């Protein structure tokens, strides 16, 4: 059994170990089939300003964050999904949710977290999310990935084996879904901050308590696979990444050229034909 994200051992290696590589590759192939057309589009979301949302490109309050999330939903094929955004005061015990709302996974260690209601999704956010842009974008990506999974009936496999491991895998699945929907750059850039529990200083956020699904090398590996499958050029991906993530993605991209995971090697020829070294 291996561990994901902040639970993984620190390592100078930019390419994940063999078990993690195979799990990520299998997850990408499996979830791409389940998510359908939105996961097949060669999208690559970079700066929110590209969505032409004006003031929402750099959100700083509830309204601008809501506008940005709605713009991203349109971009990733969730334009018809009803979602309410609600701020949570860190000093309170949290909002009193009406009956019928179900938490999608574990809300602990999250700056944003989603609940499914009878007719809409409810996304809660902590104001601290605005302090570190990389974490905000990564959090938005993960939650929209989570919603995408929920809409096709994917749930944490809590009844099978260790519930804690099932929740860890569910968080990783949500981030893999985000990569498939075109938000892999956000996931990768955020993963570095999660993994190092450091934003460069001065943000005032207790980053040691914040959790991610994929580690930085795992996120970069997933981004490399997805980009190659969709014919997205390496240079287009690399220019959007911070230096360490860029170096990791270069290594992962090259590694795929020499060691294709069995899950990808077993995929349909039409998919493999899109791989580019």
PDB file of C-alpha atoms in Angstrom:
ATOM      1  CA  UNK A   1       0.000   0.000   0.000  1.00  0.00           C
ATOM      2  CA  UNK A   2       1.391   3.387  -0.914  1.00  0.00           C
ATOM      3  CA  UNK A   3       0.487   6.878   0.229  1.00  0.00           C
ATOM      4  CA  UNK A   4      -0.556  10.028  -1.572  1.00  0.00           C
ATOM      5  CA  UNK A   5       0.106  13.737  -1.288  1.00  0.00           C
ATOM      6  CA  UNK A   6       1.222  15.084   2.075  1.00  0.00           C
ATOM      7  CA  UNK A   7       1.198  11.528   3.475  1.00  0.00           C
ATOM      8  CA  UNK A   8       3.904  10.452   1.030  1.00  0.00           C
ATOM      9  CA  UNK A   9       7.552  10.367   2.071  1.00  0.00           C
ATOM     10  CA  UNK A  10       9.665  13.323   1.049  1.00  0.00           C
ATOM     11  CA  UNK A  11      11.903  12.421  -1.861  1.00  0.00           C
ATOM     12  CA  UNK A  12      14.276  14.269  -4.169  1.00  0.00           C
ATOM     13  CA  UNK A  13      13.030  12.128  -7.066  1.00  0.00           C
ATOM     14  CA  UNK A  14      10.804  13.941  -9.526  1.00  0.00           C
ATOM     15  CA  UNK A  15       9.391  10.728 -11.031  1.00  0.00           C
ATOM     16  CA  UNK A  16       6.983   8.833  -8.712  1.00  0.00           C
ATOM     17  CA  UNK A  17       7.762   5.228  -7.804  1.00  0.00           C
ATOM     18  CA  UNK A  18       6.462   2.377  -9.948  1.00  0.00           C
ATOM     19  CA  UNK A  19       3.339   1.661  -7.890  1.00  0.00           C
ATOM     20  CA  UNK A  20       2.309   5.299  -7.911  1.00  0.00           C
ATOM     21  CA  UNK A  21       2.994   5.615 -11.649  1.00  0.00           C
ATOM     22  CA  UNK A  22       0.795   2.637 -12.436  1.00  0.00           C
ATOM     23  CA  UNK A  23      -1.979   3.827 -10.092  1.00  0.00           C
ATOM     24  CA  UNK A  24      -1.997   7.293 -11.662  1.00  0.00           C
ATOM     25  CA  UNK A  25      -1.960   5.932 -15.218  1.00  0.00           C
ATOM     26  CA  UNK A  26      -4.758   3.468 -14.463  1.00  0.00           C
ATOM     27  CA  UNK A  27      -6.757   6.217 -12.780  1.00  0.00           C
ATOM     28  CA  UNK A  28      -6.383   8.549 -15.751  1.00  0.00           C
ATOM     29  CA  UNK A  29      -7.513   5.879 -18.224  1.00  0.00           C
ATOM     30  CA  UNK A  30     -10.416   4.743 -16.028  1.00  0.00           C
ATOM     31  CA  UNK A  31     -11.705   8.192 -15.098  1.00  0.00           C
ATOM     32  CA  UNK A  32     -11.316   9.531 -18.634  1.00  0.00           C
ATOM     33  CA  UNK A  33     -13.770   6.890 -19.763  1.00  0.00           C
ATOM     34  CA  UNK A  34     -16.219   7.687 -16.979  1.00  0.00           C
ATOM     35  CA  UNK A  35     -16.063  11.470 -17.290  1.00  0.00           C
ATOM     36  CA  UNK A  36     -16.659  11.316 -21.033  1.00  0.00           C
ATOM     37  CA  UNK A  37     -16.367  14.204 -23.473  1.00  0.00           C
ATOM     38  CA  UNK A  38     -15.220  16.909 -20.972  1.00  0.00           C
ATOM     39  CA  UNK A  39     -12.182  14.738 -20.123  1.00  0.00           C
ATOM     40  CA  UNK A  40     -11.288  14.217 -23.787  1.00  0.00           C
ATOM     41  CA  UNK A  41     -11.007  17.869 -24.735  1.00  0.00           C
ATOM     42  CA  UNK A  42      -7.397  19.175 -25.094  1.00  0.00           C
ATOM     43  CA  UNK A  43      -7.920  21.962 -22.575  1.00  0.00           C
ATOM     44  CA  UNK A  44      -5.191  23.578 -20.497  1.00  0.00           C
ATOM     45  CA  UNK A  45      -6.395  26.185 -18.037  1.00  0.00           C
ATOM     46  CA  UNK A  46      -3.606  28.547 -17.006  1.00  0.00           C
ATOM     47  CA  UNK A  47      -4.357  32.068 -15.739  1.00  0.00           C
ATOM     48  CA  UNK A  48      -7.971  32.796 -14.701  1.00  0.00           C
ATOM     49  CA  UNK A  49      -7.599  36.024 -16.698  1.00  0.00           C
ATOM     50  CA  UNK A  50      -7.786  33.836 -19.812  1.00  0.00           C
ATOM     51  CA  UNK A  51     -11.437  33.249 -18.981  1.00  0.00           C
ATOM     52  CA  UNK A  52     -12.165  36.933 -19.690  1.00  0.00           C
ATOM     53  CA  UNK A  53     -13.879  37.462 -16.355  1.00  0.00           C
ATOM     54  CA  UNK A  54     -12.434  40.873 -15.558  1.00  0.00           C
ATOM     55  CA  UNK A  55     -12.374  41.443 -11.814  1.00  0.00           C
ATOM     56  CA  UNK A  56     -12.919  37.749 -11.139  1.00  0.00           C
ATOM     57  CA  UNK A  57      -9.489  36.900 -12.605  1.00  0.00           C
ATOM     58  CA  UNK A  58      -7.897  37.590  -9.181  1.00  0.00           C
ATOM     59  CA  UNK A  59     -10.632  36.808  -6.641  1.00  0.00           C
ATOM     60  CA  UNK A  60     -10.470  38.523  -3.267  1.00  0.00           C
ATOM     61  CA  UNK A  61     -13.979  38.047  -1.811  1.00  0.00           C
ATOM     62  CA  UNK A  62     -17.010  35.772  -2.036  1.00  0.00           C
ATOM     63  CA  UNK A  63     -18.530  37.437  -5.091  1.00  0.00           C
ATOM     64  CA  UNK A  64     -15.359  37.512  -7.187  1.00  0.00           C
ATOM     65  CA  UNK A  65     -14.503  33.927  -6.198  1.00  0.00           C
ATOM     66  CA  UNK A  66     -17.986  32.795  -7.174  1.00  0.00           C
ATOM     67  CA  UNK A  67     -17.652  34.535 -10.543  1.00  0.00           C
ATOM     68  CA  UNK A  68     -14.299  32.875 -11.161  1.00  0.00           C
ATOM     69  CA  UNK A  69     -15.568  29.410 -10.223  1.00  0.00           C
ATOM     70  CA  UNK A  70     -18.582  29.820 -12.509  1.00  0.00           C
ATOM     71  CA  UNK A  71     -16.223  30.787 -15.335  1.00  0.00           C
ATOM     72  CA  UNK A  72     -14.093  27.704 -14.716  1.00  0.00           C
ATOM     73  CA  UNK A  73     -17.212  25.540 -14.641  1.00  0.00           C
ATOM     74  CA  UNK A  74     -18.120  26.807 -18.092  1.00  0.00           C
ATOM     75  CA  UNK A  75     -14.579  26.045 -19.265  1.00  0.00           C
ATOM     76  CA  UNK A  76     -14.602  22.438 -17.978  1.00  0.00           C
ATOM     77  CA  UNK A  77     -18.112  21.508 -19.080  1.00  0.00           C
ATOM     78  CA  UNK A  78     -20.027  22.137 -15.842  1.00  0.00           C
ATOM     79  CA  UNK A  79     -21.909  25.223 -16.959  1.00  0.00           C
ATOM     80  CA  UNK A  80     -25.264  23.666 -16.066  1.00  0.00           C
ATOM     81  CA  UNK A  81     -24.226  22.596 -12.558  1.00  0.00           C
ATOM     82  CA  UNK A  82     -25.935  24.573  -9.785  1.00  0.00           C
ATOM     83  CA  UNK A  83     -23.536  25.588  -7.023  1.00  0.00           C
ATOM     84  CA  UNK A  84     -23.757  27.851  -3.975  1.00  0.00           C
ATOM     85  CA  UNK A  85     -20.621  29.313  -2.380  1.00  0.00           C
ATOM     86  CA  UNK A  86     -20.559  30.024   1.348  1.00  0.00           C
ATOM     87  CA  UNK A  87     -17.827  31.490   3.548  1.00  0.00           C
ATOM     88  CA  UNK A  88     -16.964  29.702   6.777  1.00  0.00           C
ATOM     89  CA  UNK A  89     -15.773  31.689   9.785  1.00  0.00           C
ATOM     90  CA  UNK A  90     -12.752  29.892  11.251  1.00  0.00           C
ATOM     91  CA  UNK A  91     -13.913  30.892  14.733  1.00  0.00           C
ATOM     92  CA  UNK A  92     -17.252  29.112  14.378  1.00  0.00           C
ATOM     93  CA  UNK A  93     -18.122  25.434  14.339  1.00  0.00           C
ATOM     94  CA  UNK A  94     -19.210  25.783  10.728  1.00  0.00           C
ATOM     95  CA  UNK A  95     -22.587  26.349   9.118  1.00  0.00           C
ATOM     96  CA  UNK A  96     -25.654  24.370  10.084  1.00  0.00           C
ATOM     97  CA  UNK A  97     -26.480  22.464   6.922  1.00  0.00           C
ATOM     98  CA  UNK A  98     -30.031  21.490   6.135  1.00  0.00           C
ATOM     99  CA  UNK A  99     -30.975  17.818   5.922  1.00  0.00           C
ATOM    100  CA  UNK A 100     -30.047  16.197   2.670  1.00  0.00           C
ATOM    101  CA  UNK A 101     -26.530  17.645   2.317  1.00  0.00           C
ATOM    102  CA  UNK A 102     -23.717  15.120   2.144  1.00  0.00           C
ATOM    103  CA  UNK A 103     -20.002  15.847   2.443  1.00  0.00           C
ATOM    104  CA  UNK A 104     -18.059  14.654  -0.583  1.00  0.00           C
ATOM    105  CA  UNK A 105     -15.032  13.230   1.189  1.00  0.00           C
ATOM    106  CA  UNK A 106     -13.122  14.544   4.194  1.00  0.00           C
ATOM    107  CA  UNK A 107     -13.389  18.299   4.809  1.00  0.00           C
ATOM    108  CA  UNK A 108     -10.408  18.361   7.209  1.00  0.00           C
ATOM    109  CA  UNK A 109      -7.364  20.252   5.945  1.00  0.00           C
ATOM    110  CA  UNK A 110      -9.244  21.969   3.120  1.00  0.00           C
ATOM    111  CA  UNK A 111      -9.566  25.642   2.226  1.00  0.00           C
ATOM    112  CA  UNK A 112     -12.550  24.718   0.039  1.00  0.00           C
ATOM    113  CA  UNK A 113     -14.842  21.726   0.393  1.00  0.00           C
ATOM    114  CA  UNK A 114     -17.975  20.556  -1.387  1.00  0.00           C
ATOM    115  CA  UNK A 115     -21.264  19.105  -0.205  1.00  0.00           C
ATOM    116  CA  UNK A 116     -23.942  17.575  -2.407  1.00  0.00           C
ATOM    117  CA  UNK A 117     -27.483  18.735  -1.757  1.00  0.00           C
ATOM    118  CA  UNK A 118     -30.839  17.589  -3.113  1.00  0.00           C
ATOM    119  CA  UNK A 119     -30.741  20.048  -6.020  1.00  0.00           C
ATOM    120  CA  UNK A 120     -27.339  21.747  -5.947  1.00  0.00           C
ATOM    121  CA  UNK A 121     -23.795  21.599  -4.647  1.00  0.00           C
ATOM    122  CA  UNK A 122     -22.637  23.706  -1.732  1.00  0.00           C
ATOM    123  CA  UNK A 123     -18.985  24.763  -1.656  1.00  0.00           C
ATOM    124  CA  UNK A 124     -17.610  26.115   1.601  1.00  0.00           C
ATOM    125  CA  UNK A 125     -14.465  28.202   1.705  1.00  0.00           C
ATOM    126  CA  UNK A 126     -12.220  29.698   4.369  1.00  0.00           C
ATOM    127  CA  UNK A 127     -11.115  33.322   3.808  1.00  0.00           C
ATOM    128  CA  UNK A 128      -7.495  32.163   4.188  1.00  0.00           C
ATOM    129  CA  UNK A 129      -7.848  30.730   0.683  1.00  0.00           C
ATOM    130  CA  UNK A 130      -7.265  34.193  -0.771  1.00  0.00           C
ATOM    131  CA  UNK A 131      -3.813  34.492   0.819  1.00  0.00           C
ATOM    132  CA  UNK A 132      -1.976  31.964  -1.374  1.00  0.00           C
ATOM    133  CA  UNK A 133      -3.022  32.084  -5.009  1.00  0.00           C
ATOM    134  CA  UNK A 134      -1.560  28.679  -5.899  1.00  0.00           C
ATOM    135  CA  UNK A 135      -3.553  26.999  -3.132  1.00  0.00           C
ATOM    136  CA  UNK A 136      -6.749  28.787  -4.103  1.00  0.00           C
ATOM    137  CA  UNK A 137      -6.488  27.671  -7.731  1.00  0.00           C
ATOM    138  CA  UNK A 138      -5.513  24.122  -6.739  1.00  0.00           C
ATOM    139  CA  UNK A 139      -8.442  23.988  -4.326  1.00  0.00           C
ATOM    140  CA  UNK A 140     -10.901  25.158  -6.988  1.00  0.00           C
ATOM    141  CA  UNK A 141      -9.504  22.533  -9.378  1.00  0.00           C
ATOM    142  CA  UNK A 142      -9.841  19.729  -6.833  1.00  0.00           C
ATOM    143  CA  UNK A 143     -13.417  20.645  -5.874  1.00  0.00           C
ATOM    144  CA  UNK A 144     -14.589  20.845  -9.480  1.00  0.00           C
ATOM    145  CA  UNK A 145     -12.866  17.520 -10.083  1.00  0.00           C
ATOM    146  CA  UNK A 146     -14.768  16.179  -7.070  1.00  0.00           C
ATOM    147  CA  UNK A 147     -18.060  17.438  -8.493  1.00  0.00           C
ATOM    148  CA  UNK A 148     -17.263  15.815 -11.844  1.00  0.00           C
ATOM    149  CA  UNK A 149     -16.686  12.475 -10.109  1.00  0.00           C
ATOM    150  CA  UNK A 150     -19.882  12.758  -8.086  1.00  0.00           C
ATOM    151  CA  UNK A 151     -21.938  13.518 -11.186  1.00  0.00           C
ATOM    152  CA  UNK A 152     -20.911  10.208 -12.770  1.00  0.00           C
ATOM    153  CA  UNK A 153     -21.573   8.247  -9.587  1.00  0.00           C
ATOM    154  CA  UNK A 154     -18.026   7.935  -8.249  1.00  0.00           C
ATOM    155  CA  UNK A 155     -17.775   7.757  -4.445  1.00  0.00           C
ATOM    156  CA  UNK A 156     -15.073   6.891  -1.893  1.00  0.00           C
ATOM    157  CA  UNK A 157     -14.960   3.109  -1.455  1.00  0.00           C
ATOM    158  CA  UNK A 158     -15.421   3.354   2.308  1.00  0.00           C
ATOM    159  CA  UNK A 159     -16.851  -0.137   2.629  1.00  0.00           C
ATOM    160  CA  UNK A 160     -13.783  -1.774   1.045  1.00  0.00           C
ATOM    161  CA  UNK A 161     -10.780  -2.187   3.324  1.00  0.00           C
ATOM    162  CA  UNK A 162      -9.315   0.791   5.194  1.00  0.00           C
ATOM    163  CA  UNK A 163     -11.670   3.831   5.144  1.00  0.00           C
ATOM    164  CA  UNK A 164      -8.756   6.204   5.708  1.00  0.00           C
ATOM    165  CA  UNK A 165      -6.939   4.874   2.644  1.00  0.00           C
ATOM    166  CA  UNK A 166     -10.174   5.078   0.664  1.00  0.00           C
ATOM    167  CA  UNK A 167     -10.494   8.772   1.514  1.00  0.00           C
ATOM    168  CA  UNK A 168      -6.861   9.399   0.536  1.00  0.00           C
ATOM    169  CA  UNK A 169      -7.473   7.722  -2.810  1.00  0.00           C
ATOM    170  CA  UNK A 170     -10.685   9.726  -3.266  1.00  0.00           C
ATOM    171  CA  UNK A 171      -8.761  12.993  -2.822  1.00  0.00           C
ATOM    172  CA  UNK A 172      -6.200  11.802  -5.357  1.00  0.00           C
ATOM    173  CA  UNK A 173      -9.008  10.807  -7.725  1.00  0.00           C
ATOM    174  CA  UNK A 174     -10.531  14.298  -7.428  1.00  0.00           C
ATOM    175  CA  UNK A 175      -7.215  15.842  -8.473  1.00  0.00           C
ATOM    176  CA  UNK A 176      -6.769  13.346 -11.313  1.00  0.00           C
ATOM    177  CA  UNK A 177     -10.250  14.330 -12.497  1.00  0.00           C
ATOM    178  CA  UNK A 178      -9.187  17.983 -12.332  1.00  0.00           C
ATOM    179  CA  UNK A 179      -6.165  17.186 -14.500  1.00  0.00           C
ATOM    180  CA  UNK A 180      -8.391  15.434 -17.042  1.00  0.00           C
ATOM    181  CA  UNK A 181     -10.689  18.461 -17.184  1.00  0.00           C
ATOM    182  CA  UNK A 182      -7.778  20.770 -18.047  1.00  0.00           C
ATOM    183  CA  UNK A 183      -6.740  22.068 -14.623  1.00  0.00           C
ATOM    184  CA  UNK A 184      -3.504  20.094 -14.258  1.00  0.00           C
ATOM    185  CA  UNK A 185      -1.304  23.199 -14.130  1.00  0.00           C
ATOM    186  CA  UNK A 186      -3.259  24.452 -11.110  1.00  0.00           C
ATOM    187  CA  UNK A 187      -3.012  21.057  -9.404  1.00  0.00           C
ATOM    188  CA  UNK A 188       0.752  20.806 -10.013  1.00  0.00           C
ATOM    189  CA  UNK A 189       1.574  24.350  -8.912  1.00  0.00           C
ATOM    190  CA  UNK A 190      -0.517  23.962  -5.774  1.00  0.00           C
ATOM    191  CA  UNK A 191       0.985  20.564  -4.937  1.00  0.00           C
ATOM    192  CA  UNK A 192       4.425  22.099  -4.417  1.00  0.00           C
ATOM    193  CA  UNK A 193       3.079  24.511  -1.792  1.00  0.00           C
ATOM    194  CA  UNK A 194       1.159  21.708  -0.068  1.00  0.00           C
ATOM    195  CA  UNK A 195       4.162  19.401  -0.062  1.00  0.00           C
ATOM    196  CA  UNK A 196       6.640  21.940   1.303  1.00  0.00           C
ATOM    197  CA  UNK A 197       4.151  23.669   3.644  1.00  0.00           C
ATOM    198  CA  UNK A 198       5.671  26.951   2.520  1.00  0.00           C
ATOM    199  CA  UNK A 199       4.395  29.740   0.294  1.00  0.00           C
ATOM    200  CA  UNK A 200       7.574  31.804   0.465  1.00  0.00           C
ATOM    201  CA  UNK A 201       6.692  33.489   3.741  1.00  0.00           C
ATOM    202  CA  UNK A 202       4.251  36.027   5.079  1.00  0.00           C
ATOM    203  CA  UNK A 203       0.909  34.483   4.102  1.00  0.00           C
ATOM    204  CA  UNK A 204      -0.202  33.775   7.668  1.00  0.00           C
ATOM    205  CA  UNK A 205      -1.762  30.412   6.725  1.00  0.00           C
ATOM    206  CA  UNK A 206      -0.951  27.295   8.767  1.00  0.00           C
ATOM    207  CA  UNK A 207       0.164  25.340   5.712  1.00  0.00           C
ATOM    208  CA  UNK A 208       1.168  22.331   7.787  1.00  0.00           C
ATOM    209  CA  UNK A 209      -2.520  21.612   8.394  1.00  0.00           C
ATOM    210  CA  UNK A 210      -3.496  21.843   4.706  1.00  0.00           C
ATOM    211  CA  UNK A 211      -3.773  18.583   2.767  1.00  0.00           C
ATOM    212  CA  UNK A 212      -3.554  17.612  -0.883  1.00  0.00           C
ATOM    213  CA  UNK A 213      -4.445  14.524  -2.854  1.00  0.00           C
ATOM    214  CA  UNK A 214      -1.366  14.079  -5.059  1.00  0.00           C
ATOM    215  CA  UNK A 215       2.222  14.858  -4.207  1.00  0.00           C
ATOM    216  CA  UNK A 216       4.046  17.280  -6.493  1.00  0.00           C
ATOM    217  CA  UNK A 217       5.793  14.531  -8.540  1.00  0.00           C
ATOM    218  CA  UNK A 218       2.502  12.620  -8.798  1.00  0.00           C
ATOM    219  CA  UNK A 219       0.664  15.731 -10.010  1.00  0.00           C
ATOM    220  CA  UNK A 220       3.376  16.467 -12.590  1.00  0.00           C
ATOM    221  CA  UNK A 221       3.320  12.854 -13.773  1.00  0.00           C
ATOM    222  CA  UNK A 222      -0.468  12.980 -14.212  1.00  0.00           C
ATOM    223  CA  UNK A 223      -0.173  16.302 -16.042  1.00  0.00           C
ATOM    224  CA  UNK A 224       2.489  14.844 -18.357  1.00  0.00           C
ATOM    225  CA  UNK A 225       0.385  11.802 -19.246  1.00  0.00           C
ATOM    226  CA  UNK A 226      -2.777  13.801 -19.834  1.00  0.00           C
ATOM    227  CA  UNK A 227      -1.015  16.412 -21.952  1.00  0.00           C
ATOM    228  CA  UNK A 228       0.718  13.820 -24.104  1.00  0.00           C
ATOM    229  CA  UNK A 229      -2.485  11.836 -24.622  1.00  0.00           C
ATOM    230  CA  UNK A 230      -4.254  14.985 -25.818  1.00  0.00           C
ATOM    231  CA  UNK A 231      -1.450  16.219 -28.034  1.00  0.00           C
ATOM    232  CA  UNK A 232      -0.687  19.299 -25.927  1.00  0.00           C
ATOM    233  CA  UNK A 233       2.890  20.434 -26.565  1.00  0.00           C
ATOM    234  CA  UNK A 234       5.400  20.175 -23.742  1.00  0.00           C
ATOM    235  CA  UNK A 235       6.494  23.789 -24.140  1.00  0.00           C
ATOM    236  CA  UNK A 236       2.907  24.967 -23.748  1.00  0.00           C
ATOM    237  CA  UNK A 237       2.664  23.095 -20.444  1.00  0.00           C
ATOM    238  CA  UNK A 238       6.091  23.975 -19.039  1.00  0.00           C
ATOM    239  CA  UNK A 239       5.780  27.737 -19.472  1.00  0.00           C
ATOM    240  CA  UNK A 240       2.834  27.767 -17.044  1.00  0.00           C
ATOM    241  CA  UNK A 241       4.666  25.980 -14.217  1.00  0.00           C
ATOM    242  CA  UNK A 242       6.842  27.304 -11.411  1.00  0.00           C
ATOM    243  CA  UNK A 243      10.542  26.265 -11.615  1.00  0.00           C
ATOM    244  CA  UNK A 244      10.466  23.104  -9.476  1.00  0.00           C
ATOM    245  CA  UNK A 245       7.244  21.846 -11.019  1.00  0.00           C
ATOM    246  CA  UNK A 246       8.692  22.596 -14.462  1.00  0.00           C
ATOM    247  CA  UNK A 247      11.764  20.476 -13.704  1.00  0.00           C
ATOM    248  CA  UNK A 248       9.593  17.651 -12.368  1.00  0.00           C
ATOM    249  CA  UNK A 249       7.328  17.710 -15.413  1.00  0.00           C
ATOM    250  CA  UNK A 250      10.329  17.602 -17.761  1.00  0.00           C
ATOM    251  CA  UNK A 251      11.579  14.486 -15.964  1.00  0.00           C
ATOM    252  CA  UNK A 252       8.151  12.839 -15.977  1.00  0.00           C
ATOM    253  CA  UNK A 253       7.593  13.700 -19.647  1.00  0.00           C
ATOM    254  CA  UNK A 254      10.924  12.155 -20.634  1.00  0.00           C
ATOM    255  CA  UNK A 255      10.346   9.111 -18.433  1.00  0.00           C
ATOM    256  CA  UNK A 256       7.097   8.359 -20.261  1.00  0.00           C
ATOM    257  CA  UNK A 257       9.052   8.140 -23.491  1.00  0.00           C
ATOM    258  CA  UNK A 258      11.164   5.288 -22.134  1.00  0.00           C
ATOM    259  CA  UNK A 259       8.867   3.527 -19.635  1.00  0.00           C
ATOM    260  CA  UNK A 260       5.173   3.537 -20.504  1.00  0.00           C
ATOM    261  CA  UNK A 261       3.033   2.268 -17.580  1.00  0.00           C
ATOM    262  CA  UNK A 262       1.184  -1.003 -18.303  1.00  0.00           C
ATOM    263  CA  UNK A 263      -2.176   0.740 -17.863  1.00  0.00           C
ATOM    264  CA  UNK A 264      -1.317   3.008 -20.793  1.00  0.00           C
ATOM    265  CA  UNK A 265       0.312   0.272 -22.825  1.00  0.00           C
ATOM    266  CA  UNK A 266      -2.963  -1.664 -22.564  1.00  0.00           C
ATOM    267  CA  UNK A 267      -5.047   1.329 -23.652  1.00  0.00           C
ATOM    268  CA  UNK A 268      -6.645   1.532 -27.063  1.00  0.00           C
ATOM    269  CA  UNK A 269      -4.241   2.281 -29.975  1.00  0.00           C
ATOM    270  CA  UNK A 270      -6.057   5.535 -30.746  1.00  0.00           C
ATOM    271  CA  UNK A 271      -4.994   6.852 -27.363  1.00  0.00           C
ATOM    272  CA  UNK A 272      -1.410   5.662 -27.611  1.00  0.00           C
ATOM    273  CA  UNK A 273      -1.134   7.218 -31.040  1.00  0.00           C
ATOM    274  CA  UNK A 274      -1.453  10.643 -29.443  1.00  0.00           C
ATOM    275  CA  UNK A 275       1.556  10.209 -27.147  1.00  0.00           C
ATOM    276  CA  UNK A 276       4.408  12.593 -27.911  1.00  0.00           C
ATOM    277  CA  UNK A 277       7.881  12.393 -26.435  1.00  0.00           C
TER     278      UNK A 277
END
